PDB file of C-alpha atoms in Angstrom:
ATOM      1  CA  MET D   1       8.653 -56.027  25.495  1.00 47.00           C
ATOM      2  CA  LYS D   2       8.387 -53.850  28.899  1.00 49.00           C
ATOM      3  CA  ARG D   3       9.986 -56.663  30.865  1.00 48.00           C
ATOM      4  CA  PHE D   4      13.956 -55.906  29.126  1.00 44.00           C
ATOM      5  CA  PRO D   5      13.640 -52.470  30.721  1.00 43.00           C
ATOM      6  CA  VAL D   6      12.828 -53.491  34.197  1.00 43.00           C
ATOM      7  CA  ILE D   7      15.449 -56.486  34.360  1.00 45.00           C
ATOM      8  CA  GLY D   8      17.717 -54.026  33.328  1.00 42.00           C
ATOM      9  CA  LEU D   9      16.727 -51.215  35.652  1.00 41.00           C
ATOM     10  CA  LEU D  10      17.722 -53.869  38.690  1.00 42.00           C
ATOM     11  CA  CYS D  11      21.173 -55.416  36.817  1.00 41.00           C
ATOM     12  CA  VAL D  12      22.586 -51.542  36.596  1.00 38.00           C
ATOM     13  CA  SER D  13      21.093 -51.075  40.605  1.00 43.00           C
ATOM     14  CA  VAL D  14      22.696 -54.802  41.664  1.00 43.00           C
ATOM     15  CA  ALA D  15      25.715 -53.520  39.977  1.00 39.00           C
ATOM     16  CA  PHE D  16      25.949 -50.831  41.949  1.00 39.00           C
ATOM     17  CA  GLY D  17      24.845 -51.936  44.930  1.00 45.00           C
ATOM     18  CA  LEU D  18      27.948 -55.186  44.715  1.00 42.00           C
ATOM     19  CA  SER D  19      30.384 -51.956  44.140  1.00 40.00           C
ATOM     20  CA  ALA D  20      29.646 -50.596  46.635  1.00 43.00           C
ATOM     21  CA  CYS D  21      30.122 -53.881  48.798  1.00 44.00           C
ATOM     22  CA  SER D  22      33.409 -55.315  50.283  1.00 45.00           C
ATOM     23  CA  ASP D  23      34.666 -58.913  49.638  1.00 56.00           C
ATOM     24  CA  ASP D  24      34.983 -59.189  53.836  1.00 73.00           C
ATOM     25  CA  SER D  25      30.528 -59.502  54.107  1.00 80.00           C
ATOM     26  CA  SER D  26      29.268 -61.535  56.529  1.00 84.00           C
ATOM     27  CA  PRO D  27      26.934 -64.191  57.037  1.00 81.00           C
ATOM     28  CA  GLU D  28      24.420 -62.205  57.879  1.00 81.00           C
ATOM     29  CA  GLU D  29      25.027 -59.539  55.168  1.00 87.00           C
ATOM     30  CA  GLU D  30      25.019 -62.565  52.924  1.00 85.00           C
ATOM     31  CA  ALA D  31      21.832 -64.016  54.028  1.00 83.00           C
ATOM     32  CA  THR D  32      20.558 -60.775  53.566  1.00 85.00           C
ATOM     33  CA  LYS D  33      21.646 -59.952  50.058  1.00 88.00           C
ATOM     34  CA  ALA D  34      20.553 -63.613  48.648  1.00 85.00           C
ATOM     35  CA  ALA D  35      16.692 -62.910  50.395  1.00 86.00           C
ATOM     36  CA  ALA D  36      16.973 -59.307  48.109  1.00 90.00           C
ATOM     37  CA  ASP D  37      17.514 -61.421  45.272  1.00 91.00           C
ATOM     38  CA  LEU D  38      14.919 -63.928  45.562  1.00 89.00           C
ATOM     39  CA  CYS D  39      12.775 -61.619  46.355  1.00 89.00           C
ATOM     40  CA  THR D  40      13.780 -59.885  43.017  1.00 93.00           C
ATOM     41  CA  ASP D  41      13.681 -62.886  41.089  1.00 92.00           C
ATOM     42  CA  LEU D  42       9.928 -63.969  42.312  1.00 92.00           C
ATOM     43  CA  THR D  43       8.969 -60.657  41.284  1.00 93.00           C
ATOM     44  CA  ALA D  44       9.959 -60.740  37.952  1.00 94.00           C
ATOM     45  CA  LEU D  45       8.784 -65.014  38.018  1.00 93.00           C
ATOM     46  CA  LYS D  46       5.597 -63.753  39.096  1.00 95.00           C
ATOM     47  CA  ALA D  47       5.171 -60.792  36.590  1.00 94.00           C
ATOM     48  CA  ASP D  48       6.453 -63.277  33.664  1.00 93.00           C
ATOM     49  CA  ASN D  49       4.140 -65.938  34.943  1.00 93.00           C
ATOM     50  CA  ALA D  50       1.002 -63.331  34.694  1.00 93.00           C
ATOM     51  CA  LYS D  51       2.354 -62.037  30.967  1.00 93.00           C
ATOM     52  CA  LEU D  52       2.151 -66.089  30.195  1.00 93.00           C
ATOM     53  CA  LYS D  53      -1.447 -66.203  31.773  1.00 93.00           C
ATOM     54  CA  ALA D  54      -2.288 -62.652  29.821  1.00 93.00           C
ATOM     55  CA  LEU D  55      -1.592 -64.377  26.237  1.00 92.00           C
ATOM     56  CA  ASN D  56      -4.861 -64.826  24.469  1.00 92.00           C
ATOM     57  CA  PRO D  57      -5.603 -68.566  23.214  1.00 91.00           C
ATOM     58  CA  ALA D  58      -7.551 -66.673  20.172  1.00 92.00           C
ATOM     59  CA  THR D  59      -4.566 -64.489  18.854  1.00 94.00           C
ATOM     60  CA  ALA D  60      -1.183 -66.269  20.365  1.00 92.00           C
ATOM     61  CA  THR D  61       1.515 -66.985  17.772  1.00 94.00           C
ATOM     62  CA  LYS D  62       3.638 -70.354  19.096  1.00 93.00           C
ATOM     63  CA  ASP D  63       6.095 -67.642  19.055  1.00 94.00           C
ATOM     64  CA  GLN D  64       4.600 -66.081  22.032  1.00 94.00           C
ATOM     65  CA  VAL D  65       3.746 -68.686  23.875  1.00 94.00           C
ATOM     66  CA  LYS D  66       7.827 -69.847  23.644  1.00 95.00           C
ATOM     67  CA  GLU D  67       8.836 -66.651  24.504  1.00 95.00           C
ATOM     68  CA  ALA D  68       7.400 -66.154  27.726  1.00 95.00           C
ATOM     69  CA  TYR D  69       7.512 -69.385  28.660  1.00 95.00           C
ATOM     70  CA  ASP D  70      10.661 -69.025  28.008  1.00 95.00           C
ATOM     71  CA  ALA D  71      11.125 -66.042  30.234  1.00 94.00           C
ATOM     72  CA  VAL D  72       9.188 -67.860  32.950  1.00 94.00           C
ATOM     73  CA  GLN D  73      11.715 -70.691  32.181  1.00 95.00           C
ATOM     74  CA  ASP D  74      14.895 -68.228  32.913  1.00 95.00           C
ATOM     75  CA  ASP D  75      13.306 -66.863  36.242  1.00 94.00           C
ATOM     76  CA  TRP D  76      12.335 -69.951  37.808  1.00 93.00           C
ATOM     77  CA  ASP D  77      16.422 -70.834  37.331  1.00 94.00           C
ATOM     78  CA  GLY D  78      16.775 -67.562  38.937  1.00 92.00           C
ATOM     79  CA  VAL D  79      14.462 -69.140  41.851  1.00 89.00           C
ATOM     80  CA  LYS D  80      15.876 -72.248  42.444  1.00 91.00           C
ATOM     81  CA  GLU D  81      19.696 -70.762  42.283  1.00 91.00           C
ATOM     82  CA  ASN D  82      19.045 -67.971  45.057  1.00 88.00           C
ATOM     83  CA  LEU D  83      17.076 -69.797  47.228  1.00 86.00           C
ATOM     84  CA  SER D  84      19.788 -72.125  47.823  1.00 88.00           C
ATOM     85  CA  LYS D  85      22.116 -69.219  47.976  1.00 87.00           C
ATOM     86  CA  LEU D  86      19.138 -68.091  51.004  1.00 84.00           C
ATOM     87  CA  LYS D  87      19.410 -71.170  52.426  1.00 86.00           C
ATOM     88  CA  ASP D  88      23.257 -71.540  52.887  1.00 88.00           C
ATOM     89  CA  ALA D  89      23.669 -68.109  53.749  1.00 87.00           C
ATOM     90  CA  GLU D  90      21.403 -68.630  56.369  1.00 86.00           C
ATOM     91  CA  ARG D  91      22.610 -72.046  57.727  1.00 86.00           C
ATOM     92  CA  GLU D  92      26.575 -70.018  57.697  1.00 91.00           C
ATOM     93  CA  ALA D  93      24.820 -67.118  59.533  1.00 89.00           C
ATOM     94  CA  VAL D  94      23.492 -69.712  62.590  1.00 89.00           C
ATOM     95  CA  LYS D  95      26.632 -71.352  62.254  1.00 92.00           C
ATOM     96  CA  SER D  96      28.702 -68.965  62.223  1.00 94.00           C
ATOM     97  CA  ALA D  97      26.878 -67.308  65.796  1.00 93.00           C
ATOM     98  CA  ALA D  98      27.200 -70.779  67.173  1.00 93.00           C
ATOM     99  CA  GLU D  99      31.063 -70.320  66.997  1.00 95.00           C
ATOM    100  CA  ASN D 100      31.319 -67.197  68.082  1.00 94.00           C
ATOM    101  CA  LEU D 101      29.106 -67.622  71.017  1.00 95.00           C
ATOM    102  CA  LYS D 102      31.278 -70.903  71.864  1.00 95.00           C
ATOM    103  CA  LYS D 103      34.301 -69.336  71.288  1.00 95.00           C
ATOM    104  CA  GLY D 104      33.808 -65.942  73.537  1.00 94.00           C
ATOM    105  CA  TYR D 105      32.924 -68.722  76.323  1.00 95.00           C
ATOM    106  CA  GLU D 106      35.736 -70.635  75.566  1.00 95.00           C
ATOM    107  CA  ASP D 107      38.188 -67.797  76.174  1.00 95.00           C
ATOM    108  CA  LEU D 108      36.334 -66.513  79.780  1.00 94.00           C
ATOM    109  CA  PRO D 109      38.791 -66.609  82.488  1.00 94.00           C
ATOM    110  CA  GLY D 110      37.800 -69.309  84.990  1.00 92.00           C
ATOM    111  CA  ASP D 111      37.332 -67.356  87.755  1.00 94.00           C
ATOM    112  CA  THR D 112      34.713 -65.404  85.725  1.00 90.00           C
ATOM    113  CA  THR D 113      31.115 -65.118  87.624  1.00 91.00           C
ATOM    114  CA  GLY D 114      27.485 -65.490  85.922  1.00 91.00           C
ATOM    115  CA  LYS D 115      27.096 -62.434  85.946  1.00 91.00           C
ATOM    116  CA  ASP D 116      30.482 -61.438  84.193  1.00 92.00           C
ATOM    117  CA  ALA D 117      29.844 -64.047  81.789  1.00 91.00           C
ATOM    118  CA  LEU D 118      26.658 -63.122  80.613  1.00 92.00           C
ATOM    119  CA  THR D 119      27.345 -59.783  80.652  1.00 93.00           C
ATOM    120  CA  GLN D 120      30.641 -60.472  77.933  1.00 93.00           C
ATOM    121  CA  LEU D 121      28.146 -62.620  76.181  1.00 94.00           C
ATOM    122  CA  GLN D 122      25.757 -60.860  75.328  1.00 94.00           C
ATOM    123  CA  PRO D 123      26.648 -59.830  71.743  1.00 95.00           C
ATOM    124  CA  GLN D 124      26.758 -63.300  70.413  1.00 94.00           C
ATOM    125  CA  ILE D 125      24.236 -64.314  72.263  1.00 94.00           C
ATOM    126  CA  GLN D 126      21.677 -61.656  70.702  1.00 93.00           C
ATOM    127  CA  LYS D 127      23.944 -63.033  67.216  1.00 91.00           C
ATOM    128  CA  LEU D 128      22.677 -66.493  67.456  1.00 90.00           C
ATOM    129  CA  ASP D 129      18.975 -65.177  68.364  1.00 91.00           C
ATOM    130  CA  GLU D 130      18.884 -63.028  65.324  1.00 88.00           C
ATOM    131  CA  ALA D 131      20.295 -65.607  62.931  1.00 87.00           C
ATOM    132  CA  THR D 132      18.256 -68.580  64.058  1.00 82.00           C
ATOM    133  CA  THR D 133      14.841 -66.124  64.308  1.00 81.00           C
ATOM    134  CA  ASP D 134      16.040 -64.919  60.562  1.00 79.00           C
ATOM    135  CA  ALA D 135      16.805 -68.762  59.102  1.00 75.00           C
ATOM    136  CA  SER D 136      13.407 -69.958  61.174  1.00 69.00           C
ATOM    137  CA  THR D 137      10.714 -67.060  59.983  1.00 70.00           C
ATOM    138  CA  GLY D 138      11.021 -67.884  56.179  1.00 62.00           C
ATOM    139  CA  LEU D 139      11.252 -65.188  53.598  1.00 55.00           C
ATOM    140  CA  ARG D 140       9.174 -61.812  54.190  1.00 60.00           C
ATOM    141  CA  CYS D 141       9.532 -59.769  50.560  1.00 55.00           C
TER     142      CYS D 141
END
C-alpha cells in the first residue's frame, strides 16, 4: 500500500527531529511536540479511514477489509496515546508557568514597588498567559 512510504518518511523525519532535541525540553516544547504528533496521527487516521471507505463492496475481499480496518485501529491507538500526552503536556506547561510566577513573586524583596514588581514579573506573567491560552484554545492542525 502507499501508506507505508508515507509513514516511513514521517518516522525518519521524527527521528531526525528527536535527535536534534535535548532531553531538557520545556513543558511548552513538550506540548508543541505532542500537538504535532497528534496532528500527524489524525492525518494518518483520516487517510486510512478514507481508504477503508473507498473499498468497493462488490470487489473487496475480507482480507482487504481487515487490513484497512487494522490500519484505522492502529492509527486510532496513536491518536489516543498522543491526545493523552498533549493533555498532560498542556497541564504541565500551565502548572510550570503558574509555579514560576509564584516563585518570582515570592522572591521579590519586601520593599519592591508595584511598578518594579510588575516589570520583574512580566516574563512569568507572559508565559502563564501563553500556556493558558494554548491549553484552552485547543488543537489546531
